[in-house]
């Protein structure tokens, strides 16, 4: 696999008052990830069958109301620290990752680092230009 340059986006969630929220990522290219990891999103299919690659979304520099926060992901046993967004779990935020309990936010800011990776060249048709077609939707869920 070939890792492509990293891209960053600014994430901002604004609520009218302190509110318990979590992010629910949806892979709009579900089933097209070249990776078997649960925290990746697909980059689309070539000719409806060949998986182009995958991308990982990492959260950095998280603050809420100006206070540093850590990301926590939902698991079958509750919440645990994470640094990635995943289509497999909700992501909430806490000021203390040693006590992973979602905290209410009013003004949340974070950097989302997008790291795309292309499948090995020997698995791809390289005779034509291939568009990278990854797409993720983040839905704000009230807890």
PDB file of N, CA and C in Angstrom, residues 8-9 11 22 25 28-29 35 38 47 51-52 60 62 70 73 78-79 83 86 92 98 103 106 117 130 136 140:
ATOM      1  N   UNK A   8      -5.833  18.039   6.336  1.00  0.00           N
ATOM      2  CA  UNK A   8      -6.481  18.400   7.595  1.00  0.00           C
ATOM      3  C   UNK A   8      -7.700  19.264   7.344  1.00  0.00           C
ATOM      4  N   UNK A   9      -8.727  19.011   8.135  1.00  0.00           N
ATOM      5  CA  UNK A   9      -9.944  19.816   8.127  1.00  0.00           C
ATOM      6  C   UNK A   9     -10.201  20.299   9.541  1.00  0.00           C
ATOM      7  N   UNK A  11     -12.890  20.922  12.423  1.00  0.00           N
ATOM      8  CA  UNK A  11     -14.212  20.484  12.863  1.00  0.00           C
ATOM      9  C   UNK A  11     -14.692  21.446  13.937  1.00  0.00           C
ATOM     10  N   UNK A  22     -22.251  13.192  20.693  1.00  0.00           N
ATOM     11  CA  UNK A  22     -21.230  12.295  20.149  1.00  0.00           C
ATOM     12  C   UNK A  22     -21.300  12.396  18.632  1.00  0.00           C
ATOM     13  N   UNK A  25     -19.778   8.639  12.706  1.00  0.00           N
ATOM     14  CA  UNK A  25     -19.293   8.643  11.332  1.00  0.00           C
ATOM     15  C   UNK A  25     -20.002   7.585  10.481  1.00  0.00           C
ATOM     16  N   UNK A  28     -19.591   6.580   3.485  1.00  0.00           N
ATOM     17  CA  UNK A  28     -20.448   6.649   2.310  1.00  0.00           C
ATOM     18  C   UNK A  28     -19.942   5.768   1.167  1.00  0.00           C
ATOM     19  N   UNK A  29     -18.805   5.138   1.360  1.00  0.00           N
ATOM     20  CA  UNK A  29     -18.255   4.174   0.394  1.00  0.00           C
ATOM     21  C   UNK A  29     -18.035   2.838   1.092  1.00  0.00           C
ATOM     22  N   UNK A  35      -8.514  -2.031   3.564  1.00  0.00           N
ATOM     23  CA  UNK A  35      -8.015  -2.482   4.863  1.00  0.00           C
ATOM     24  C   UNK A  35      -9.050  -3.325   5.600  1.00  0.00           C
ATOM     25  N   UNK A  38     -10.999  -1.881  11.538  1.00  0.00           N
ATOM     26  CA  UNK A  38     -12.364  -1.386  11.748  1.00  0.00           C
ATOM     27  C   UNK A  38     -12.454   0.134  11.766  1.00  0.00           C
ATOM     28  N   UNK A  47     -14.263  -0.018 -11.338  1.00  0.00           N
ATOM     29  CA  UNK A  47     -15.070  -0.978 -12.112  1.00  0.00           C
ATOM     30  C   UNK A  47     -16.008  -1.787 -11.212  1.00  0.00           C
ATOM     31  N   UNK A  51     -11.086  -2.600  -4.886  1.00  0.00           N
ATOM     32  CA  UNK A  51     -11.011  -1.621  -3.798  1.00  0.00           C
ATOM     33  C   UNK A  51      -9.782  -0.735  -3.993  1.00  0.00           C
ATOM     34  N   UNK A  52     -10.010   0.580  -4.105  1.00  0.00           N
ATOM     35  CA  UNK A  52      -8.940   1.532  -4.378  1.00  0.00           C
ATOM     36  C   UNK A  52      -8.010   1.734  -3.188  1.00  0.00           C
ATOM     37  N   UNK A  60      -7.283  15.614  16.467  1.00  0.00           N
ATOM     38  CA  UNK A  60      -6.173  16.284  17.143  1.00  0.00           C
ATOM     39  C   UNK A  60      -6.625  17.641  17.654  1.00  0.00           C
ATOM     40  N   UNK A  62      -8.150  18.906  20.265  1.00  0.00           N
ATOM     41  CA  UNK A  62      -9.561  19.002  20.627  1.00  0.00           C
ATOM     42  C   UNK A  62      -9.716  19.951  21.813  1.00  0.00           C
ATOM     43  N   UNK A  70     -10.192  15.133  25.292  1.00  0.00           N
ATOM     44  CA  UNK A  70      -9.752  13.894  24.655  1.00  0.00           C
ATOM     45  C   UNK A  70     -10.966  13.210  24.049  1.00  0.00           C
ATOM     46  N   UNK A  73     -14.322   6.624  22.575  1.00  0.00           N
ATOM     47  CA  UNK A  73     -15.200   5.876  21.685  1.00  0.00           C
ATOM     48  C   UNK A  73     -16.065   4.913  22.452  1.00  0.00           C
ATOM     49  N   UNK A  78     -18.770   0.222  27.406  1.00  0.00           N
ATOM     50  CA  UNK A  78     -18.855   1.628  27.814  1.00  0.00           C
ATOM     51  C   UNK A  78     -18.044   2.512  26.890  1.00  0.00           C
ATOM     52  N   UNK A  79     -17.226   3.384  27.475  1.00  0.00           N
ATOM     53  CA  UNK A  79     -16.409   4.321  26.713  1.00  0.00           C
ATOM     54  C   UNK A  79     -14.938   4.056  27.004  1.00  0.00           C
ATOM     55  N   UNK A  83      -8.308   7.940  19.453  1.00  0.00           N
ATOM     56  CA  UNK A  83      -7.826   9.119  18.740  1.00  0.00           C
ATOM     57  C   UNK A  83      -8.344   9.130  17.303  1.00  0.00           C
ATOM     58  N   UNK A  86     -14.338   6.261  13.717  1.00  0.00           N
ATOM     59  CA  UNK A  86     -14.543   4.939  13.134  1.00  0.00           C
ATOM     60  C   UNK A  86     -16.009   4.751  12.785  1.00  0.00           C
ATOM     61  N   UNK A  92     -17.258  10.563  21.536  1.00  0.00           N
ATOM     62  CA  UNK A  92     -17.635  11.691  22.392  1.00  0.00           C
ATOM     63  C   UNK A  92     -16.343  12.299  22.941  1.00  0.00           C
ATOM     64  N   UNK A  98      -8.660   9.463  31.723  1.00  0.00           N
ATOM     65  CA  UNK A  98      -8.541   8.398  32.722  1.00  0.00           C
ATOM     66  C   UNK A  98      -9.906   8.046  33.316  1.00  0.00           C
ATOM     67  N   UNK A 103     -18.512  14.314  28.316  1.00  0.00           N
ATOM     68  CA  UNK A 103     -18.768  15.595  28.974  1.00  0.00           C
ATOM     69  C   UNK A 103     -19.581  16.470  28.028  1.00  0.00           C
ATOM     70  N   UNK A 106     -20.329  22.928  24.429  1.00  0.00           N
ATOM     71  CA  UNK A 106     -21.099  23.996  23.794  1.00  0.00           C
ATOM     72  C   UNK A 106     -20.393  24.460  22.531  1.00  0.00           C
ATOM     73  N   UNK A 117      -4.651   6.043   1.980  1.00  0.00           N
ATOM     74  CA  UNK A 117      -3.682   5.034   1.567  1.00  0.00           C
ATOM     75  C   UNK A 117      -4.263   4.297   0.361  1.00  0.00           C
ATOM     76  N   UNK A 130      -7.566   7.245 -12.133  1.00  0.00           N
ATOM     77  CA  UNK A 130      -8.593   6.708 -11.237  1.00  0.00           C
ATOM     78  C   UNK A 130      -8.914   7.763 -10.181  1.00  0.00           C
ATOM     79  N   UNK A 136     -17.211  10.629   3.816  1.00  0.00           N
ATOM     80  CA  UNK A 136     -17.648  10.320   5.179  1.00  0.00           C
ATOM     81  C   UNK A 136     -18.622  11.399   5.622  1.00  0.00           C
ATOM     82  N   UNK A 140     -24.123  14.456  14.273  1.00  0.00           N
ATOM     83  CA  UNK A 140     -24.080  14.777  15.699  1.00  0.00           C
ATOM     84  C   UNK A 140     -25.260  14.095  16.369  1.00  0.00           C
TER      85      UNK A 140
END
